[in-house]
GROMACS .gro file of C-alpha atoms in nm:
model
  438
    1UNK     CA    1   0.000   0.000   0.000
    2UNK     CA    2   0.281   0.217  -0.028
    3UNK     CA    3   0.463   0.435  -0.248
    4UNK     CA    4   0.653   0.805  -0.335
    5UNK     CA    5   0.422   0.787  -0.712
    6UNK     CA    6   0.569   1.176  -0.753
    7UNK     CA    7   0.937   1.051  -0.760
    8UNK     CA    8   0.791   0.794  -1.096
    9UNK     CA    9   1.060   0.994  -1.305
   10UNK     CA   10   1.344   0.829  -1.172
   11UNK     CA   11   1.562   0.565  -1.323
   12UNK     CA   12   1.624   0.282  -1.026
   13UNK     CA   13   1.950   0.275  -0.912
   14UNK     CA   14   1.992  -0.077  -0.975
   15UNK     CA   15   2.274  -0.300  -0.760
   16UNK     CA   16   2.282   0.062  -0.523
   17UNK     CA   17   2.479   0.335  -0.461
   18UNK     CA   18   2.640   0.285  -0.152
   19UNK     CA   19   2.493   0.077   0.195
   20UNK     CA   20   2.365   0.295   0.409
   21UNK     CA   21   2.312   0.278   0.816
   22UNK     CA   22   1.987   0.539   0.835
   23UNK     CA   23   1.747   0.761   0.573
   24UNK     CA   24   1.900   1.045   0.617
   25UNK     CA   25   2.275   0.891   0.536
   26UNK     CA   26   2.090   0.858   0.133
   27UNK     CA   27   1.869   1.181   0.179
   28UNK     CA   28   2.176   1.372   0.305
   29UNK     CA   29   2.445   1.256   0.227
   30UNK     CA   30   2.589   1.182   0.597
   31UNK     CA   31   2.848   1.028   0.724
   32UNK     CA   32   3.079   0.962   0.475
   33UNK     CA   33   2.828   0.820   0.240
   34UNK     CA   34   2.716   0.933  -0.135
   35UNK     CA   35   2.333   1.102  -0.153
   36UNK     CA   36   2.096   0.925  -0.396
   37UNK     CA   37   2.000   1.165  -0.659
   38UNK     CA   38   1.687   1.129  -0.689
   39UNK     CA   39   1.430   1.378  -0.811
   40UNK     CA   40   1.070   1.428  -0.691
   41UNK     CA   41   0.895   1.628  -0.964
   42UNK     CA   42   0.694   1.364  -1.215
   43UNK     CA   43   0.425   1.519  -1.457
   44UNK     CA   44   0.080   1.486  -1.462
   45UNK     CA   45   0.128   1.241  -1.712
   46UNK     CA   46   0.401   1.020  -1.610
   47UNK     CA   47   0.251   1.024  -1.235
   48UNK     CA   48  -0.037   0.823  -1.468
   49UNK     CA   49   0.158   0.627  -1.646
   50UNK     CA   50   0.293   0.504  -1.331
   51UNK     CA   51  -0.059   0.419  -1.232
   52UNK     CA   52  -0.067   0.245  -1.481
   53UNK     CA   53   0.245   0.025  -1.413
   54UNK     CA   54   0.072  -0.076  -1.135
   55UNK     CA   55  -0.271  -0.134  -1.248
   56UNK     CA   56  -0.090  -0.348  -1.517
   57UNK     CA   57   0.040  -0.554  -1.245
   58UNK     CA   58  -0.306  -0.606  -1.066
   59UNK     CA   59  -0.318  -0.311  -0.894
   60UNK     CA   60  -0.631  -0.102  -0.797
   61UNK     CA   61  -0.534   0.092  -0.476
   62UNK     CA   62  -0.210   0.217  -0.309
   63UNK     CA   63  -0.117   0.504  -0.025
   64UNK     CA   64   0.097   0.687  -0.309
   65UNK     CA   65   0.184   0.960  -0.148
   66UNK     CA   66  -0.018   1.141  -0.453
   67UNK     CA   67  -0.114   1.040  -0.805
   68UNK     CA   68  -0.417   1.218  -1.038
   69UNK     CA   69  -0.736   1.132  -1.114
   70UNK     CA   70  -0.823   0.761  -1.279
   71UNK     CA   71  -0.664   0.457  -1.291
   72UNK     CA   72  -0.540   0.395  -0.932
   73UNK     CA   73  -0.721   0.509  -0.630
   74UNK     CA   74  -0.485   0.672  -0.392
   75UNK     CA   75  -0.611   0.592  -0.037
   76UNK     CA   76  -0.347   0.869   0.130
   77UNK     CA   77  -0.477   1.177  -0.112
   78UNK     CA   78  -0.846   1.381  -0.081
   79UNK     CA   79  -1.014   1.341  -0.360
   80UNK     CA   80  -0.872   1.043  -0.540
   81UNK     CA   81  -1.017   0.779  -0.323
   82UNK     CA   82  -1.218   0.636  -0.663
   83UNK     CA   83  -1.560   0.706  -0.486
   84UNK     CA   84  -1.500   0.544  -0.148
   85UNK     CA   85  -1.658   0.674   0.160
   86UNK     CA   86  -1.399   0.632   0.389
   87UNK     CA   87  -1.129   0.850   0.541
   88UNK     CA   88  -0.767   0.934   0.332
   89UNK     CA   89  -0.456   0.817   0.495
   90UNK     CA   90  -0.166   1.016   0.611
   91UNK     CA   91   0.188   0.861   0.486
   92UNK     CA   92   0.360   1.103   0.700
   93UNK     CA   93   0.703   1.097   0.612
   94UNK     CA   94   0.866   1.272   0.863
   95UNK     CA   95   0.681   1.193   1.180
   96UNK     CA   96   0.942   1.324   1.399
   97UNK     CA   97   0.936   1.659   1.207
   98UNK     CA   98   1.326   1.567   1.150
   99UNK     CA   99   1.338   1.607   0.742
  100UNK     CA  100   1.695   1.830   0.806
  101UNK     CA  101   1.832   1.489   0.886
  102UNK     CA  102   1.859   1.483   1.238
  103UNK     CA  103   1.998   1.149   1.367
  104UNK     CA  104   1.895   1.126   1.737
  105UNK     CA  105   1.991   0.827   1.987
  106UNK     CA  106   1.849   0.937   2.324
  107UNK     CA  107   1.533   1.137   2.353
  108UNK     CA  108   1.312   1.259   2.130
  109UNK     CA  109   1.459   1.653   2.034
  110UNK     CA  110   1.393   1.656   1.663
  111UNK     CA  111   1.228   1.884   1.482
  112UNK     CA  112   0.988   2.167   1.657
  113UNK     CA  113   0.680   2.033   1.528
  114UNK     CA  114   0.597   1.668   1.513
  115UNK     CA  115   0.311   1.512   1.428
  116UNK     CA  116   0.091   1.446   1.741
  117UNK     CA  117  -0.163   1.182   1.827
  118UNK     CA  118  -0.457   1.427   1.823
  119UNK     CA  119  -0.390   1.482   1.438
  120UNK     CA  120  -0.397   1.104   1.334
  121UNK     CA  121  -0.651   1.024   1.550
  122UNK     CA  122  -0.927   1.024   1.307
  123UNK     CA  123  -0.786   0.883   0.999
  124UNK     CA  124  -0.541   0.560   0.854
  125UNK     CA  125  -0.171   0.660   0.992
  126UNK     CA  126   0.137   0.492   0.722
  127UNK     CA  127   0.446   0.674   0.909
  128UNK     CA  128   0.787   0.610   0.805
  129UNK     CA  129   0.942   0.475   1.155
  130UNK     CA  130   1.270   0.297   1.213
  131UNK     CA  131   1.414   0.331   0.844
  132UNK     CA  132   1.792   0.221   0.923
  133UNK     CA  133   2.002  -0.036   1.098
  134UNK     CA  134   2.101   0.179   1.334
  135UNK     CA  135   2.058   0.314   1.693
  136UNK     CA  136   1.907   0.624   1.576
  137UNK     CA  137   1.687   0.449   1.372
  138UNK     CA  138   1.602   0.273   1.653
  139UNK     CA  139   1.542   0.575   1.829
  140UNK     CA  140   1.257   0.648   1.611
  141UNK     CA  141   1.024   0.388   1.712
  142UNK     CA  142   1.071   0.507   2.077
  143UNK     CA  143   1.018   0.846   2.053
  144UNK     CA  144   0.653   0.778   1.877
  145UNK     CA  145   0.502   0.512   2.094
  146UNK     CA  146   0.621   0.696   2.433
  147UNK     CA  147   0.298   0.788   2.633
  148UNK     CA  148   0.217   1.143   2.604
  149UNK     CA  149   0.071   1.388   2.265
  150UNK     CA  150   0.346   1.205   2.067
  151UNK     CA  151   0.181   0.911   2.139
  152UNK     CA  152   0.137   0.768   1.733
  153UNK     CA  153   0.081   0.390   1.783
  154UNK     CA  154  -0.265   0.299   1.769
  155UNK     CA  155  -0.442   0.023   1.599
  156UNK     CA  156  -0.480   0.258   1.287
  157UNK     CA  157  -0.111   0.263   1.294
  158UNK     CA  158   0.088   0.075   0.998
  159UNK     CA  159   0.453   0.192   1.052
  160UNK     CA  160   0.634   0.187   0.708
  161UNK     CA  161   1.005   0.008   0.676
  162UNK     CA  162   1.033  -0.101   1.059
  163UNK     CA  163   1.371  -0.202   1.006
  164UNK     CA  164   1.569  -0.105   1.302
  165UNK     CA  165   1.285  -0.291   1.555
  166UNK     CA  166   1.341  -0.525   1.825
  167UNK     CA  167   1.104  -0.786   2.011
  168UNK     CA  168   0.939  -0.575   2.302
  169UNK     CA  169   0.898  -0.300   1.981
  170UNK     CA  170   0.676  -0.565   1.777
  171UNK     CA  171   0.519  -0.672   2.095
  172UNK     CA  172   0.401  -0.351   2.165
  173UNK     CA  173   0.256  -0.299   1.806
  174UNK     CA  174   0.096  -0.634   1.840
  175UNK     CA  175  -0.082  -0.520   2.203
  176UNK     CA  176  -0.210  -0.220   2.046
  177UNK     CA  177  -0.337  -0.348   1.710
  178UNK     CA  178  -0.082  -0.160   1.502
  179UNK     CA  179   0.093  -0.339   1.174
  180UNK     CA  180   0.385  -0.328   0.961
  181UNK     CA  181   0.419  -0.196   0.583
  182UNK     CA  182   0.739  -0.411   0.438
  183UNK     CA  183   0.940  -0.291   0.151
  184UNK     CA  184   1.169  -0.580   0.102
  185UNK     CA  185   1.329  -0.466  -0.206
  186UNK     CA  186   1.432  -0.088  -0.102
  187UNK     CA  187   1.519  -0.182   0.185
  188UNK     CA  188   1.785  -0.428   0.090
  189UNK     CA  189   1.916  -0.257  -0.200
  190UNK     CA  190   1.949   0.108   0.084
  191UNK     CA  191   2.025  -0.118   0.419
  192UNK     CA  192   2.117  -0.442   0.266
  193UNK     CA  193   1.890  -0.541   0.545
  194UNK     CA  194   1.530  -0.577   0.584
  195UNK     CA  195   1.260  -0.537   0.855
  196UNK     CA  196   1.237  -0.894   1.121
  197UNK     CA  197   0.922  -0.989   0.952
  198UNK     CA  198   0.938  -1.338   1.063
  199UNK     CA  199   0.945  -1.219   1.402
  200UNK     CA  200   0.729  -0.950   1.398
  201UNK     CA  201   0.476  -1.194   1.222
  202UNK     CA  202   0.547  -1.493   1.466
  203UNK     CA  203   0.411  -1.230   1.788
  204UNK     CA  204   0.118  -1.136   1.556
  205UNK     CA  205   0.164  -0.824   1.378
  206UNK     CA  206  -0.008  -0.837   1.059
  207UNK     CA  207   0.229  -0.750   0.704
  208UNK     CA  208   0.140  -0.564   0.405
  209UNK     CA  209   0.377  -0.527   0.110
  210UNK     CA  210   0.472  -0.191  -0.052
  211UNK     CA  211   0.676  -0.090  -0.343
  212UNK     CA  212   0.830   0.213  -0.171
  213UNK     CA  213   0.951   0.380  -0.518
  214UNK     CA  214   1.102   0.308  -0.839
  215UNK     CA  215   1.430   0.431  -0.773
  216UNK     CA  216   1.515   0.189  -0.509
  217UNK     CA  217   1.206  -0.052  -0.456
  218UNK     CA  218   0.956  -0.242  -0.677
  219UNK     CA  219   0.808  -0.095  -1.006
  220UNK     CA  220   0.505  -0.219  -0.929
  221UNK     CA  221   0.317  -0.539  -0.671
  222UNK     CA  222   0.403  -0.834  -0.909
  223UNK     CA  223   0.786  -0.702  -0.890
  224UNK     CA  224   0.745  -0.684  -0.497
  225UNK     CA  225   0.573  -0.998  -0.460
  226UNK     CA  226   0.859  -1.141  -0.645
  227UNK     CA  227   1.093  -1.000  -0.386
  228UNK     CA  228   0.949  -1.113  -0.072
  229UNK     CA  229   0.862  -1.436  -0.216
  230UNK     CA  230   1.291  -1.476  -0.315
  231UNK     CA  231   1.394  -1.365   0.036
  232UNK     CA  232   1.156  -1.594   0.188
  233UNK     CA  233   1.245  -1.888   0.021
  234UNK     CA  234   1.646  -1.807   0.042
  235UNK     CA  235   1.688  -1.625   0.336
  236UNK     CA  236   1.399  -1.693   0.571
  237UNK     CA  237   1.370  -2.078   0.547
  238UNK     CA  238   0.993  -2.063   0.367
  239UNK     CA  239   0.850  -1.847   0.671
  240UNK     CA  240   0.556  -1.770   0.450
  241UNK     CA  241   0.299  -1.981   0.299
  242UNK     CA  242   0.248  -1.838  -0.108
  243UNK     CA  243  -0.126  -1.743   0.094
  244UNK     CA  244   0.023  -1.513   0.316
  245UNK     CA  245   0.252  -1.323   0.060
  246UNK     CA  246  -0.064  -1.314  -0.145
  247UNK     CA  247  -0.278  -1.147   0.173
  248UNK     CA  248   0.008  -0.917   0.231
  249UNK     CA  249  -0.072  -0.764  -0.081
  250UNK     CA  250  -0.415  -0.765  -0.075
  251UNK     CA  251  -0.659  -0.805   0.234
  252UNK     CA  252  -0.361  -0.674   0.480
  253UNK     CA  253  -0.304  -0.344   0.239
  254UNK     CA  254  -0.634  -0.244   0.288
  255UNK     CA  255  -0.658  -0.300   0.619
  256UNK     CA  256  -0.296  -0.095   0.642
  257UNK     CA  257  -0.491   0.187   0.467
  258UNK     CA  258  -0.820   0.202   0.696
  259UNK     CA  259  -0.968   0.032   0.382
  260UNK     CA  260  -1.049  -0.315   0.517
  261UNK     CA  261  -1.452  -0.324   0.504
  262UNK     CA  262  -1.463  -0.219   0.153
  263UNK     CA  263  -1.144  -0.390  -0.040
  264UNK     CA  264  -0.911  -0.631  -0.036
  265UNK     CA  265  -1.185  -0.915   0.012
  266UNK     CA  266  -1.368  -1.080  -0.267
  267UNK     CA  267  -1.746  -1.112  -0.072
  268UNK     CA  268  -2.086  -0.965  -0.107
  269UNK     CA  269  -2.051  -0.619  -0.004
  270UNK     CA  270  -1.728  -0.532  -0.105
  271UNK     CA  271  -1.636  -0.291  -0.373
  272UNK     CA  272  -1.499  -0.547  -0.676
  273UNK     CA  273  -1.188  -0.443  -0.707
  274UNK     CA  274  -1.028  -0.732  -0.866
  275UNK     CA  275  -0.768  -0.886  -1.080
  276UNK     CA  276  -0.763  -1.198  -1.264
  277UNK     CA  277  -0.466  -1.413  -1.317
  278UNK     CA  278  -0.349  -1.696  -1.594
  279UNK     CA  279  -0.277  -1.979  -1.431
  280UNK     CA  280  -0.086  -2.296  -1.563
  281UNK     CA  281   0.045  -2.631  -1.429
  282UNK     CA  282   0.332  -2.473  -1.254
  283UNK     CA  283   0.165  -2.144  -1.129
  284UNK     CA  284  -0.181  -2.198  -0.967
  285UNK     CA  285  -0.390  -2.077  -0.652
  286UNK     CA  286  -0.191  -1.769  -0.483
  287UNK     CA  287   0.107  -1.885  -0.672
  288UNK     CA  288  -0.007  -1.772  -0.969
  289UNK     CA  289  -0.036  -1.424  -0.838
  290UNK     CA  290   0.300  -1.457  -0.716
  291UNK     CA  291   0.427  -1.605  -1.030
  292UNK     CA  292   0.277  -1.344  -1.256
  293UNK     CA  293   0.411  -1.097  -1.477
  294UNK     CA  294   0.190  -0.817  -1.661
  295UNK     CA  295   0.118  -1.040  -1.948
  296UNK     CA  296  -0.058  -1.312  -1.722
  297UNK     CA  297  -0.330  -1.025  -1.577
  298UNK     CA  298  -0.596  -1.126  -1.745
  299UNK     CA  299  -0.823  -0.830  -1.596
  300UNK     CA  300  -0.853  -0.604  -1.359
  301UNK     CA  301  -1.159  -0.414  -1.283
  302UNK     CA  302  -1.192  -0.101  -1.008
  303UNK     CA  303  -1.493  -0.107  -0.873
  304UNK     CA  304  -1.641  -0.328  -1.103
  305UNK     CA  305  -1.503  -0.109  -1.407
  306UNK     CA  306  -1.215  -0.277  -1.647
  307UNK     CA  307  -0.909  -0.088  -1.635
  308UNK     CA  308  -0.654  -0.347  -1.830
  309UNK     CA  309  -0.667  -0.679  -1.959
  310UNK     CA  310  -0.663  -0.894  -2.231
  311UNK     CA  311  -0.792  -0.756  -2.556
  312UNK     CA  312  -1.072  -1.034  -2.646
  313UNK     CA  313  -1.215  -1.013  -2.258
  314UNK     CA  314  -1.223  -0.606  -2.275
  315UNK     CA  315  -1.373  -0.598  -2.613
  316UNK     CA  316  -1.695  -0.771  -2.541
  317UNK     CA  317  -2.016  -0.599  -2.501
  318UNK     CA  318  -2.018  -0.740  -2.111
  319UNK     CA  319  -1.698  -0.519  -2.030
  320UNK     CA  320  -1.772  -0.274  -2.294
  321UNK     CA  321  -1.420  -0.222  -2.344
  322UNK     CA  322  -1.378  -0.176  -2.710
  323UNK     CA  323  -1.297   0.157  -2.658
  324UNK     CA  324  -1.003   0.103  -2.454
  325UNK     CA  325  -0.660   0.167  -2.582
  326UNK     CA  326  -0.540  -0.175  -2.732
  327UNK     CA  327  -0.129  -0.265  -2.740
  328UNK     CA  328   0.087  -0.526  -2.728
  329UNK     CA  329   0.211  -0.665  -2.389
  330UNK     CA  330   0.479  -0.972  -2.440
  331UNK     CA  331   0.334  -1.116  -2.727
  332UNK     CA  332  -0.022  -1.046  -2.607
  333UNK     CA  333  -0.277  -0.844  -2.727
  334UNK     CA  334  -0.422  -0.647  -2.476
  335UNK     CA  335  -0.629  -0.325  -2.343
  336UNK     CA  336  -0.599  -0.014  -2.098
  337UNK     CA  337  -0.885   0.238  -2.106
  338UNK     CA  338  -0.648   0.539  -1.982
  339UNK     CA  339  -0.829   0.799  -2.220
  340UNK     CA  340  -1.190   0.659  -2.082
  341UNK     CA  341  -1.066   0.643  -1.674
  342UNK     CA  342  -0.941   1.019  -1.679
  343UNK     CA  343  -1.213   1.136  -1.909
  344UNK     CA  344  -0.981   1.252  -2.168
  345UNK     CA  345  -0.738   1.409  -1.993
  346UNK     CA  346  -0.459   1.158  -2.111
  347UNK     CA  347  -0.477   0.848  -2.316
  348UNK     CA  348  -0.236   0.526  -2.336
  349UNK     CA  349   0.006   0.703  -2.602
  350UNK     CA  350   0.066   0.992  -2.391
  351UNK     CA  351   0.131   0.846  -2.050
  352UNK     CA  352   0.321   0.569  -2.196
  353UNK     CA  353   0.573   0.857  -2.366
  354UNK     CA  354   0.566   1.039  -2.019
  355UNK     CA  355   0.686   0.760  -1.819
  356UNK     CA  356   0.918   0.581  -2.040
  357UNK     CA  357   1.130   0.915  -2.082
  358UNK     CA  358   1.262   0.773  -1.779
  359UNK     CA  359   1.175   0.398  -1.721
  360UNK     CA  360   1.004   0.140  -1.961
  361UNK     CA  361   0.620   0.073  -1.918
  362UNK     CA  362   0.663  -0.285  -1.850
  363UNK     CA  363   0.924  -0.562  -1.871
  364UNK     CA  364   0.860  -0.880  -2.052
  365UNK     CA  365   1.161  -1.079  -1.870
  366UNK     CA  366   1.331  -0.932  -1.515
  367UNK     CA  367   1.299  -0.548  -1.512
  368UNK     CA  368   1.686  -0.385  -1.643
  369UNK     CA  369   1.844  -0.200  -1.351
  370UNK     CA  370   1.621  -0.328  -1.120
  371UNK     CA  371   1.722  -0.282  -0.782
  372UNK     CA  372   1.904  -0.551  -0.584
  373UNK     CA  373   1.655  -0.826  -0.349
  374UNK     CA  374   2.028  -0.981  -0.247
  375UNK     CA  375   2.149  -0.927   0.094
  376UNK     CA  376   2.465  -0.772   0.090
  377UNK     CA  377   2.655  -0.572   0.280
  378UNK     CA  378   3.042  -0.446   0.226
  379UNK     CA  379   3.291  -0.688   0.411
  380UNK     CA  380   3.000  -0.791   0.636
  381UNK     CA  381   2.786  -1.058   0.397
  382UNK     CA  382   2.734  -1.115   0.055
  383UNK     CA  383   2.510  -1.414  -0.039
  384UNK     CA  384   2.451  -1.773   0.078
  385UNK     CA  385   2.816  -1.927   0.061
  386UNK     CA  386   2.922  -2.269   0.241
  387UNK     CA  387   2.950  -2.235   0.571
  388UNK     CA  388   2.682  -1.978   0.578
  389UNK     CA  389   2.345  -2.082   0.476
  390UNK     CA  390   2.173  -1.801   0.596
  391UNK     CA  391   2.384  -1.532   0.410
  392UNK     CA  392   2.436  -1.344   0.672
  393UNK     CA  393   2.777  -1.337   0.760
  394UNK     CA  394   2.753  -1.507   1.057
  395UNK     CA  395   2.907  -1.915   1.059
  396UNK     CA  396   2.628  -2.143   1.075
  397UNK     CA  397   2.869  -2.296   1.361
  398UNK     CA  398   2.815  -1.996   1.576
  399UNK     CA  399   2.499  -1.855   1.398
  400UNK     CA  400   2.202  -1.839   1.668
  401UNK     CA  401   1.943  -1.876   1.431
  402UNK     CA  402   2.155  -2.050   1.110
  403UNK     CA  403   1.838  -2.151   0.885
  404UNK     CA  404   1.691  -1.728   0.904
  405UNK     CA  405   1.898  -1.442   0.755
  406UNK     CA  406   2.003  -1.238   1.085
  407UNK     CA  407   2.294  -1.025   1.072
  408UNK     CA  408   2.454  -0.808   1.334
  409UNK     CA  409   2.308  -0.471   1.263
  410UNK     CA  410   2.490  -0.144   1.408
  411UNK     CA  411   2.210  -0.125   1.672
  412UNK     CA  412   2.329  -0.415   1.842
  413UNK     CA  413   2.668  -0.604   1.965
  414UNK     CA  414   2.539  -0.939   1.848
  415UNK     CA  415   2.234  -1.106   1.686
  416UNK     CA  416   1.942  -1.065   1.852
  417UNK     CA  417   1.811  -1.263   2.077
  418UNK     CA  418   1.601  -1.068   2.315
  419UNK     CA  419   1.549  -1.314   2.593
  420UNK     CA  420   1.886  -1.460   2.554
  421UNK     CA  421   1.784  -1.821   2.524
  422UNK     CA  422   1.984  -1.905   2.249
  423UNK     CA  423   1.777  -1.911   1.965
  424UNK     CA  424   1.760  -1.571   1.781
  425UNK     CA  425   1.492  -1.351   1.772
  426UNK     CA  426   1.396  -1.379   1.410
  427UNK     CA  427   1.397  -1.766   1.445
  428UNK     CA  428   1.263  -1.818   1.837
  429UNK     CA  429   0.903  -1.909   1.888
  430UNK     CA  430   0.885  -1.713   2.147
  431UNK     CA  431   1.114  -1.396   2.132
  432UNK     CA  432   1.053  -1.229   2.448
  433UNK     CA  433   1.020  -1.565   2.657
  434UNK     CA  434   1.274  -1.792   2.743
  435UNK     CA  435   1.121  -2.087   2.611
  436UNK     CA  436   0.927  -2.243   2.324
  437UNK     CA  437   0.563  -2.187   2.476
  438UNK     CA  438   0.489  -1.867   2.514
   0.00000   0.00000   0.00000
């Protein structure tokens, strides 16, 4: 459910620029590192042909950060929500009020003016939270779940990245109904290092996936998807079950966005937003989803209203689609009905040219420059090598939790293992009881 759409005129920076320890080292430019360039002004038009990207994918919602009418409704912007009555989200970026790149350890003395619990008390809260490996990152999560007006975590609460949080953190988010939003592939590419997830899932915190942006995350679900899905099966010793990566793109994003009784569910009474996937002998149930690239969505309709999808299914008089934009798509003849969804204001042709000034539309085969989903860090890690089947540069001799990816980060001496029972936190049952019944 997340993403920076207005930063869709960016190439992505493929393998990365550097490995960073917090935001702010990549916003700024701190502590020795190099600053991404990165720019944040997309058009009208490429901001839809972004859309589209992710419409093409399966799409029908995300908290963008901002977008334009048609195509995608963006649950965080007024006005955009596609004709839902419910509240727009707030993917407050800077929480802390600390966007001049303060890196705090102790306390909370950031910016003069952060956001307080009586201004997110009414509406769906995505706040970026804990984006780093390291102490001040940390820090973050603290300073906005202390008691007091600063007091953000609430069970309409889904923090974005969560990278730099321990057990009695997730606990906490689990006890007051709060969730996580995961972006697996910008986070490893920035961090080489990614949010606990099998921990924070194992206490009870429920996941949704987001893209982040193109420059250093997914270009659009099917991408991410792909992602978590690689990590999970190489790093995280097949935590997830192909239904859960599924739900974290689906049900769990809408609930992440306060949109839960009206999407992310196919049942009587929701709005049918829904996408249709091929399916073969190798790729069925949610792993065709997960499987998928654009040529395999078959449809997708927003609120009951085709959007993209093959060219024979659009065309009929039941879709009443024939005046959708028809193109080519891997071999495939299909449809988008841009010019029809913004009422003229842009068609296919145009958006297409807007985006791909920068970026192509779609990939047929594994996006070019796409950003790393390999865990690597400088003379720290680098792969699954013998010896270390976790990748994470720790000897499966000595490794406290050899099957699960768990590095050292800079916010702690060792691996974590919160209740020091021996079994590491991302691995242990129980990660804030010493014991395997908790």
């Amino acid at each position: 459910p997340h993403d920076h759409i207005t930063f869709a005129n960016n190439r992505p920076i493929g393998g990365g620029v550097d490995r960073y320890e917090h935001r702010h080292d990549w916003r700024k430019g701190d502590n020795g590192h190099d600053a991404l360039n990165v720019d944040g002004g997309a058009s009208a038009d490429a901001v839809l042909g972004a859309e589209l990207r992710f419409v093409m994918g399966g799409a029908t919602s995300a908290a963008s950060a901002g977008g334009e009418a048609g195509l995608l409704r963006n649950l965080d912007t007024g006005g955009l929500l596609g004709g839902l009555s419910i509240p727009f989200g707030n993917s407050d970026t800077f929480p802390l009020d600390d966007s001049d790149g303060q890196q705090v350890t102790e306390g909370c003395n950031y910016g003069s003016d952060p956001t307080t619990a009586s201004q997110v008390q009414s509406y769906p809260y995505l706040p970026h939270v804990a984006e780093g490996i390291n102490a001040a990152a940390a820090n973050e999560f603290t300073c906005i779940s202390s008691s007091g007006p600063n007091n953000l975590l609430t069970d309409h609460t889904a923090l974005i990245h969560g990278i730099a949080l321990v057990p009695d953190d997730y606990a906490e988010m689990q006890q007051r109904g709060s969730m996580l939003v995961w972006s697996p592939r910008s986070n490893i590419v920035l961090y080489g290092n990614t949010a606990p997830v099998t921990a924070i899932d194992v206490v009870g915190v429920p996941i949704a996936l987001g893209t982040d942006w193109v420059a250093s995350g997914s270009m659009n679900m099917l991408r991410e998807l792909k992602c978590a899905d690689q990590l999970d099966a190489t790093y995280f010793d097949d935590h997830f079950t192909d239904r859960e990566l599924w739900l974290m793109a689906t049900a769990n994003g809408a609930r992440a966005t306060g949109a839960a009784a009206v999407l992310g569910t196919l049942a009587a009474g929701y709005v049918a937003d829904i996408a249709v996937f091929r399916t073969d002998e190798n790729a069925h149930d949610h792993r065709a989803v997960i499987a998928a690239n654009v040529d395999d969505v078959v449809l997708v309709l927003r609120g009951g209203v085709p959007l993209y999808g093959d060219d024979a299914l659009l065309a009929t008089a039941f879709f009443g689609g024939s005046d959708c934009e028809a193109f080519d798509v891997c071999g495939m003849a299909k449809r988008a009905c841009v010019a029809r969804d913004t009422q003229g204001v842009a068609n296919l042709a145009q958006v297409r040219s807007a985006i791909e000034q920068d970026y192509p539309l779609f990939f047929c085969e594994t996006p070019e420059a796409e950003p790393s989903c390999l865990p690597s860090r400088p003379g720290a890690y680098d792969g699954v090598v013998d010896g270390d089947g976790d990748g994470d540069g720790v000897t499966d001799d000595v490794d406290n939790c050899a099957s699960v990816f768990n590095p050292v980060r800079e916010l702690e001496a060792a691996q974590g293992d919160a209740d020091q029972d021996g079994a590491g936190d991302v691995c242990d049952p129980c990660p804030l009881d010493d014991g395997d019944a908790c």
